[in-house]
Amino acid sequence: MLSVNELALDIFEELFEYAEEFHAVPHELDNGARIIDCGVSTPGGYRAGKQFTEICLGGLGDVNITMGRIKDVPIPFIEVSTDFPAIACLGAQKAGWTINVNKYFAMGSGPARALSLKPKHTYEVIDYEDEFDYAVICLESDHLPNAGVMEKIAEACNVDVANTCAVVAPTASIVGSVQVAGRCVETAVYKLNELGFDTKKITAGIGHAPIAPVKKDGTKAMGSTNDATIYHGSIMLTMNAPEIKDYLEKIPSNKSKGYGKPFYDIFKEANFDFYQIDTSLFSPAEVVINELSEGVVYHVGAVNPEVTLKSFGFI
């Protein structure tokens, strides 16, 4: 059985050992837990962002960063591919674990979720759970976790705390911008899962999205990093599922009633209350599907350069 924690641990070990080369800072706590700061009190960078994203995918995805353009503006893009979309995206990368211990808060993603089964329903629908004696977690936070936080994570994953490993980066950082854009394929797989589609039928996924410029304010950074996929994420999924034709029109973000404004503006109008936002907005801009049993292709949605550039601060 594939172990996303075992695969991710190899990437974590490289990042921990050669942290200086990635503008990252390794920490070993008194209880043996290991943490890599990828942007809280250190610059981080594109290489650290690539490693962070690959860890988040449970070692089941390839990540590349290149320069591209949106209209006449040069922008870095991330490209992500995986041959295990359900496990990599939903079983690992999905930010499905809210870490809230005393005064520490972080959004947890990555392979440790497949040990803690957070949320359990996700692992039931993809028919997967991990078995490994190390837990590797990705934390989106502007603070590093302490020993008590790592103890709670270890407890939930049923591993020794000395075998818990965390990579940490705030949204408002280079690594934050990279790893959120690196969720572009995940947004498509997640959307189909939410629509009730059997994501185990997806055999491969590839996508790219622009990497948002870093904003100083965390809330604004959350807006622009999400907009990278909402308004400019392009995804291709390969699958054996002729029934996909019944889901096509509901996949792209432009079908959401909240579509058309930068996410920060929508969030502000909702008084910064997530529950007031149409969740169908969290989808890629465009999706191409190659359905293998009938040998057909479908294309839905479209990128929106104007809103993307407005969100990024160019307009």
Tab-separated table of C-alpha atoms in Angstrom:
chain	number	residue	atom	x	y	z
A	1	MET	CA	0.000	0.000	0.000
A	2	LEU	CA	1.218	3.487	-0.796
A	3	SER	CA	2.063	5.474	2.330
A	4	VAL	CA	1.798	9.233	1.807
A	5	ASN	CA	3.604	9.846	5.108
A	6	GLU	CA	6.504	7.582	4.152
A	7	LEU	CA	6.888	9.268	0.760
A	8	ALA	CA	6.593	12.769	2.236
A	9	LEU	CA	9.086	11.969	5.002
A	10	ASP	CA	11.859	11.553	2.415
A	11	ILE	CA	11.183	15.074	1.115
A	12	PHE	CA	10.952	16.448	4.667
A	13	GLU	CA	14.310	14.881	5.595
A	14	GLU	CA	16.028	16.556	2.651
A	15	LEU	CA	14.500	19.919	3.500
A	16	PHE	CA	15.438	19.529	7.186
A	17	GLU	CA	19.033	18.511	6.489
A	18	TYR	CA	19.700	21.175	3.864
A	19	ALA	CA	17.353	23.853	5.224
A	20	GLU	CA	19.833	26.691	4.758
A	21	GLU	CA	19.873	26.056	1.019
A	22	PHE	CA	16.106	26.619	0.971
A	23	HIS	CA	16.091	29.762	3.178
A	24	ALA	CA	14.342	27.592	5.767
A	25	VAL	CA	15.122	27.025	9.451
A	26	PRO	CA	14.947	23.586	11.109
A	27	HIS	CA	13.944	23.169	14.756
A	28	GLU	CA	13.956	20.117	17.010
A	29	LEU	CA	11.819	20.524	20.127
A	30	ASP	CA	12.599	19.055	23.549
A	31	ASN	CA	10.071	16.270	22.947
A	32	GLY	CA	11.802	15.287	19.706
A	33	ALA	CA	9.246	16.736	17.281
A	34	ARG	CA	10.799	18.421	14.265
A	35	ILE	CA	9.626	21.607	12.596
A	36	ILE	CA	10.827	23.446	9.511
A	37	ASP	CA	10.119	27.169	9.365
A	38	CYS	CA	9.523	27.982	5.702
A	39	GLY	CA	8.436	31.596	6.057
A	40	VAL	CA	7.482	32.626	9.602
A	41	SER	CA	10.842	34.144	10.600
A	42	THR	CA	12.809	33.345	7.468
A	43	PRO	CA	12.370	34.360	3.809
A	44	GLY	CA	11.665	30.916	2.372
A	45	GLY	CA	11.534	30.963	-1.408
A	46	TYR	CA	10.430	29.151	-4.542
A	47	ARG	CA	12.539	26.055	-3.837
A	48	ALA	CA	11.106	25.770	-0.333
A	49	GLY	CA	7.641	26.318	-1.797
A	50	LYS	CA	8.193	23.456	-4.225
A	51	GLN	CA	9.258	21.133	-1.389
A	52	PHE	CA	6.364	22.266	0.803
A	53	THR	CA	3.868	21.551	-1.988
A	54	GLU	CA	5.333	18.116	-2.743
A	55	ILE	CA	5.165	17.221	0.959
A	56	CYS	CA	1.572	18.442	1.030
A	57	LEU	CA	0.766	16.093	-1.884
A	58	GLY	CA	2.135	13.180	0.123
A	59	GLY	CA	4.995	12.655	-2.311
A	60	LEU	CA	2.530	11.651	-5.040
A	61	GLY	CA	2.840	14.761	-7.193
A	62	ASP	CA	5.428	16.534	-9.320
A	63	VAL	CA	5.815	20.287	-8.965
A	64	ASN	CA	7.524	22.743	-11.308
A	65	ILE	CA	7.758	26.529	-11.259
A	66	THR	CA	8.207	28.595	-14.416
A	67	MET	CA	7.672	32.125	-15.653
A	68	GLY	CA	4.570	32.923	-17.687
A	69	ARG	CA	2.444	35.933	-18.553
A	70	ILE	CA	-1.019	37.211	-17.816
A	71	LYS	CA	-1.743	39.598	-20.661
A	72	ASP	CA	1.438	41.702	-20.769
A	73	VAL	CA	2.495	41.060	-17.165
A	74	PRO	CA	5.213	38.488	-16.395
A	75	ILE	CA	4.101	36.211	-13.561
A	76	PRO	CA	5.531	32.994	-12.086
A	77	PHE	CA	3.336	29.910	-12.533
A	78	ILE	CA	3.263	26.598	-10.726
A	79	GLU	CA	2.496	23.342	-12.507
A	80	VAL	CA	1.351	20.302	-10.552
A	81	SER	CA	0.746	16.782	-11.841
A	82	THR	CA	-0.272	13.562	-10.128
A	83	ASP	CA	-1.230	10.043	-11.162
A	84	PHE	CA	-3.024	9.529	-7.830
A	85	PRO	CA	-5.453	12.485	-7.748
A	86	ALA	CA	-7.859	11.246	-5.069
A	87	ILE	CA	-5.170	10.187	-2.608
A	88	ALA	CA	-2.739	13.060	-3.278
A	89	CYS	CA	-5.337	15.832	-3.385
A	90	LEU	CA	-8.068	14.704	-1.006
A	91	GLY	CA	-6.143	12.220	1.129
A	92	ALA	CA	-3.196	14.551	1.717
A	93	GLN	CA	-3.241	18.061	0.236
A	94	LYS	CA	-6.750	19.106	1.245
A	95	ALA	CA	-6.717	21.588	4.136
A	96	GLY	CA	-9.108	19.444	6.125
A	97	TRP	CA	-7.679	19.669	9.650
A	98	THR	CA	-8.127	22.756	11.802
A	99	ILE	CA	-5.364	22.792	14.411
A	100	ASN	CA	-6.628	24.730	17.415
A	101	VAL	CA	-4.644	24.092	20.595
A	102	ASN	CA	-4.797	26.659	23.395
A	103	LYS	CA	-3.960	29.908	21.577
A	104	TYR	CA	-2.341	28.284	18.551
A	105	PHE	CA	-4.294	28.130	15.304
A	106	ALA	CA	-3.319	26.729	11.919
A	107	MET	CA	-4.904	25.121	8.899
A	108	GLY	CA	-3.494	21.629	8.684
A	109	SER	CA	-2.989	19.724	5.469
A	110	GLY	CA	-0.646	17.084	4.170
A	111	PRO	CA	-0.211	13.351	4.744
A	112	ALA	CA	-0.667	13.373	8.545
A	113	ARG	CA	-4.390	13.752	7.847
A	114	ALA	CA	-4.394	10.225	6.429
A	115	LEU	CA	-3.343	8.961	9.873
A	116	SER	CA	-5.704	11.136	11.904
A	117	LEU	CA	-8.526	10.660	9.337
A	118	LYS	CA	-9.500	14.312	9.413
A	119	PRO	CA	-12.201	14.487	8.202
A	120	LYS	CA	-13.158	10.806	8.359
A	121	HIS	CA	-15.768	11.042	5.582
A	122	THR	CA	-13.087	12.035	3.052
A	123	TYR	CA	-11.195	8.802	3.630
A	124	GLU	CA	-14.353	6.747	3.408
A	125	VAL	CA	-15.227	8.089	-0.044
A	126	ILE	CA	-11.699	7.655	-1.436
A	127	ASP	CA	-11.244	4.304	0.345
A	128	TYR	CA	-7.822	5.145	1.747
A	129	GLU	CA	-6.041	5.507	5.055
A	130	ASP	CA	-2.355	5.439	5.849
A	131	GLU	CA	-0.353	3.224	8.207
A	132	PHE	CA	3.058	4.570	9.128
A	133	ASP	CA	4.946	5.382	12.316
A	134	TYR	CA	5.814	8.953	11.271
A	135	ALA	CA	3.342	11.801	10.749
A	136	VAL	CA	4.177	14.675	8.383
A	137	ILE	CA	1.932	17.724	8.504
A	138	CYS	CA	1.829	21.059	6.653
A	139	LEU	CA	0.695	24.050	8.684
A	140	GLU	CA	-0.506	27.337	7.220
A	141	SER	CA	0.207	29.731	10.081
A	142	ASP	CA	2.222	32.818	10.969
A	143	HIS	CA	3.494	31.135	14.162
A	144	LEU	CA	5.463	27.969	14.787
A	145	PRO	CA	3.781	25.248	16.865
A	146	ASN	CA	5.132	24.506	20.332
A	147	ALA	CA	5.709	21.136	21.988
A	148	GLY	CA	2.119	20.969	23.240
A	149	VAL	CA	0.710	21.460	19.733
A	150	MET	CA	2.950	18.755	18.318
A	151	GLU	CA	1.868	16.429	21.160
A	152	LYS	CA	-1.773	16.878	20.131
A	153	ILE	CA	-0.956	16.199	16.481
A	154	ALA	CA	0.979	13.061	17.455
A	155	GLU	CA	-1.895	11.875	19.634
A	156	ALA	CA	-4.424	12.327	16.819
A	157	CYS	CA	-2.141	10.426	14.422
A	158	ASN	CA	-1.358	7.691	16.958
A	159	VAL	CA	2.426	8.110	16.586
A	160	ASP	CA	5.220	8.982	18.986
A	161	VAL	CA	5.642	12.750	19.259
A	162	ALA	CA	9.321	12.336	18.328
A	163	ASN	CA	8.071	11.004	14.991
A	164	THR	CA	5.996	14.082	14.149
A	165	CYS	CA	7.286	16.455	11.487
A	166	ALA	CA	5.811	19.816	10.463
A	167	VAL	CA	6.535	22.321	7.722
A	168	VAL	CA	5.146	25.778	8.473
A	169	ALA	CA	4.559	28.881	6.363
A	170	PRO	CA	2.161	31.832	6.611
A	171	THR	CA	-0.152	32.681	3.738
A	172	ALA	CA	1.635	36.020	3.369
A	173	SER	CA	4.978	34.549	2.282
A	174	ILE	CA	6.571	33.240	-0.885
A	175	VAL	CA	6.032	29.657	0.241
A	176	GLY	CA	2.447	30.544	1.146
A	177	SER	CA	1.775	31.898	-2.334
A	178	VAL	CA	3.429	28.892	-3.960
A	179	GLN	CA	1.680	26.193	-1.959
A	180	VAL	CA	-1.801	27.722	-2.296
A	181	ALA	CA	-1.387	28.023	-6.082
A	182	GLY	CA	-0.124	24.442	-5.922
A	183	ARG	CA	-3.624	23.366	-4.848
A	184	CYS	CA	-4.975	24.063	-8.329
A	185	VAL	CA	-5.573	20.395	-9.207
A	186	GLU	CA	-6.956	19.773	-5.737
A	187	THR	CA	-9.673	22.400	-6.220
A	188	ALA	CA	-10.994	20.504	-9.250
A	189	VAL	CA	-10.881	17.125	-7.504
A	190	TYR	CA	-12.400	18.623	-4.353
A	191	LYS	CA	-15.211	20.262	-6.332
A	192	LEU	CA	-16.109	16.979	-8.019
A	193	ASN	CA	-16.070	15.222	-4.655
A	194	GLU	CA	-18.429	17.855	-3.249
A	195	LEU	CA	-20.750	17.296	-6.224
A	196	GLY	CA	-20.932	13.597	-5.348
A	197	PHE	CA	-18.696	12.343	-8.146
A	198	ASP	CA	-16.543	9.268	-7.434
A	199	THR	CA	-13.051	10.800	-7.563
A	200	LYS	CA	-11.432	7.354	-7.495
A	201	LYS	CA	-12.294	7.228	-11.198
A	202	ILE	CA	-9.892	10.102	-11.932
A	203	THR	CA	-6.677	8.491	-13.134
A	204	ALA	CA	-4.473	11.563	-13.583
A	205	GLY	CA	-4.530	15.291	-13.049
A	206	ILE	CA	-2.360	18.185	-14.163
A	207	GLY	CA	-2.829	21.905	-13.775
A	208	HIS	CA	-1.184	25.259	-13.470
A	209	ALA	CA	-1.937	28.545	-11.764
A	210	PRO	CA	-0.137	31.859	-11.297
A	211	ILE	CA	1.755	32.409	-8.054
A	212	ALA	CA	0.318	35.514	-6.404
A	213	PRO	CA	2.636	38.343	-5.339
A	214	VAL	CA	3.069	38.349	-1.562
A	215	LYS	CA	0.762	40.723	0.306
A	216	LYS	CA	1.760	42.120	3.689
A	217	ASP	CA	-1.710	41.639	5.182
A	218	GLY	CA	-2.639	38.008	5.805
A	219	THR	CA	-6.306	38.423	4.882
A	220	LYS	CA	-5.455	40.125	1.601
A	221	ALA	CA	-2.874	37.410	0.937
A	222	MET	CA	-5.566	34.799	1.465
A	223	GLY	CA	-7.681	36.588	-1.118
A	224	SER	CA	-5.062	36.882	-3.842
A	225	THR	CA	-3.694	33.355	-3.368
A	226	ASN	CA	-7.193	31.892	-3.711
A	227	ASP	CA	-7.898	34.064	-6.752
A	228	ALA	CA	-4.893	32.513	-8.492
A	229	THR	CA	-6.924	29.337	-8.996
A	230	ILE	CA	-10.461	30.769	-8.922
A	231	TYR	CA	-9.735	33.130	-11.818
A	232	HIS	CA	-6.683	31.672	-13.533
A	233	GLY	CA	-6.306	27.998	-12.629
A	234	SER	CA	-6.288	25.671	-15.660
A	235	ILE	CA	-6.708	21.959	-14.985
A	236	MET	CA	-6.837	18.766	-17.036
A	237	LEU	CA	-8.227	15.547	-15.583
A	238	THR	CA	-8.112	12.110	-17.161
A	239	MET	CA	-10.728	9.574	-16.068
A	240	ASN	CA	-12.836	6.525	-16.845
A	241	ALA	CA	-16.280	7.935	-16.129
A	242	PRO	CA	-18.788	8.620	-18.938
A	243	GLU	CA	-21.165	10.037	-16.303
A	244	ILE	CA	-18.873	13.069	-15.955
A	245	LYS	CA	-21.006	14.793	-18.600
A	246	ASP	CA	-23.672	15.253	-15.908
A	247	TYR	CA	-21.268	17.251	-13.724
A	248	LEU	CA	-19.500	19.444	-16.271
A	249	GLU	CA	-21.447	22.672	-15.963
A	250	LYS	CA	-21.088	22.744	-12.168
A	251	ILE	CA	-17.296	22.437	-12.045
A	252	PRO	CA	-15.774	25.855	-12.930
A	253	SER	CA	-15.770	28.863	-10.613
A	254	ASN	CA	-17.713	31.065	-13.049
A	255	LYS	CA	-20.865	29.117	-12.135
A	256	SER	CA	-20.758	30.548	-8.611
A	257	LYS	CA	-23.033	33.458	-7.766
A	258	GLY	CA	-20.078	35.156	-6.064
A	259	TYR	CA	-17.943	35.084	-9.205
A	260	GLY	CA	-16.567	38.276	-10.771
A	261	LYS	CA	-14.787	40.124	-7.957
A	262	PRO	CA	-11.483	39.522	-6.176
A	263	PHE	CA	-12.033	37.182	-3.247
A	264	TYR	CA	-10.908	39.798	-0.721
A	265	ASP	CA	-13.692	42.141	-1.887
A	266	ILE	CA	-16.264	39.346	-1.613
A	267	PHE	CA	-14.970	38.421	1.847
A	268	LYS	CA	-15.089	42.043	2.990
A	269	GLU	CA	-18.674	42.458	1.773
A	270	ALA	CA	-19.550	39.358	3.814
A	271	ASN	CA	-18.073	41.023	6.925
A	272	PHE	CA	-15.235	38.494	6.771
A	273	ASP	CA	-17.651	35.660	7.527
A	274	PHE	CA	-16.866	32.535	5.473
A	275	TYR	CA	-20.356	31.195	6.085
A	276	GLN	CA	-21.778	34.060	4.004
A	277	ILE	CA	-19.757	33.066	0.919
A	278	ASP	CA	-20.953	30.693	-1.780
A	279	THR	CA	-18.532	27.777	-1.371
A	280	SER	CA	-18.889	26.812	-5.045
A	281	LEU	CA	-16.565	29.754	-5.740
A	282	PHE	CA	-13.639	27.619	-4.564
A	283	SER	CA	-13.159	25.994	-7.940
A	284	PRO	CA	-10.690	26.286	-10.810
A	285	ALA	CA	-11.276	28.780	-13.597
A	286	GLU	CA	-11.255	26.186	-16.379
A	287	VAL	CA	-11.147	22.419	-16.629
A	288	VAL	CA	-10.447	20.048	-19.510
A	289	ILE	CA	-11.565	16.449	-19.047
A	290	ASN	CA	-10.372	13.534	-21.131
A	291	GLU	CA	-12.900	10.726	-20.627
A	292	LEU	CA	-11.179	7.508	-21.667
A	293	SER	CA	-13.984	4.964	-22.049
A	294	GLU	CA	-15.607	7.014	-24.821
A	295	GLY	CA	-12.416	8.742	-25.957
A	296	VAL	CA	-13.877	12.259	-25.690
A	297	VAL	CA	-12.738	15.589	-24.286
A	298	TYR	CA	-14.703	18.342	-22.576
A	299	HIS	CA	-13.754	21.937	-21.823
A	300	VAL	CA	-15.635	24.104	-19.329
A	301	GLY	CA	-14.936	27.500	-17.817
A	302	ALA	CA	-12.402	30.168	-18.780
A	303	VAL	CA	-9.587	32.137	-17.199
A	304	ASN	CA	-10.271	35.732	-16.209
A	305	PRO	CA	-7.084	37.811	-16.619
A	306	GLU	CA	-8.718	41.081	-15.588
A	307	VAL	CA	-9.870	39.947	-12.140
A	308	THR	CA	-6.614	38.044	-11.601
A	309	LEU	CA	-4.503	41.121	-12.303
A	310	LYS	CA	-6.786	43.284	-10.161
A	311	SER	CA	-6.463	40.858	-7.270
A	312	PHE	CA	-2.681	40.725	-7.659
A	313	GLY	CA	-2.457	44.533	-7.553
A	314	PHE	CA	-1.573	45.283	-11.179
A	315	ILE	CA	-4.851	47.054	-11.964
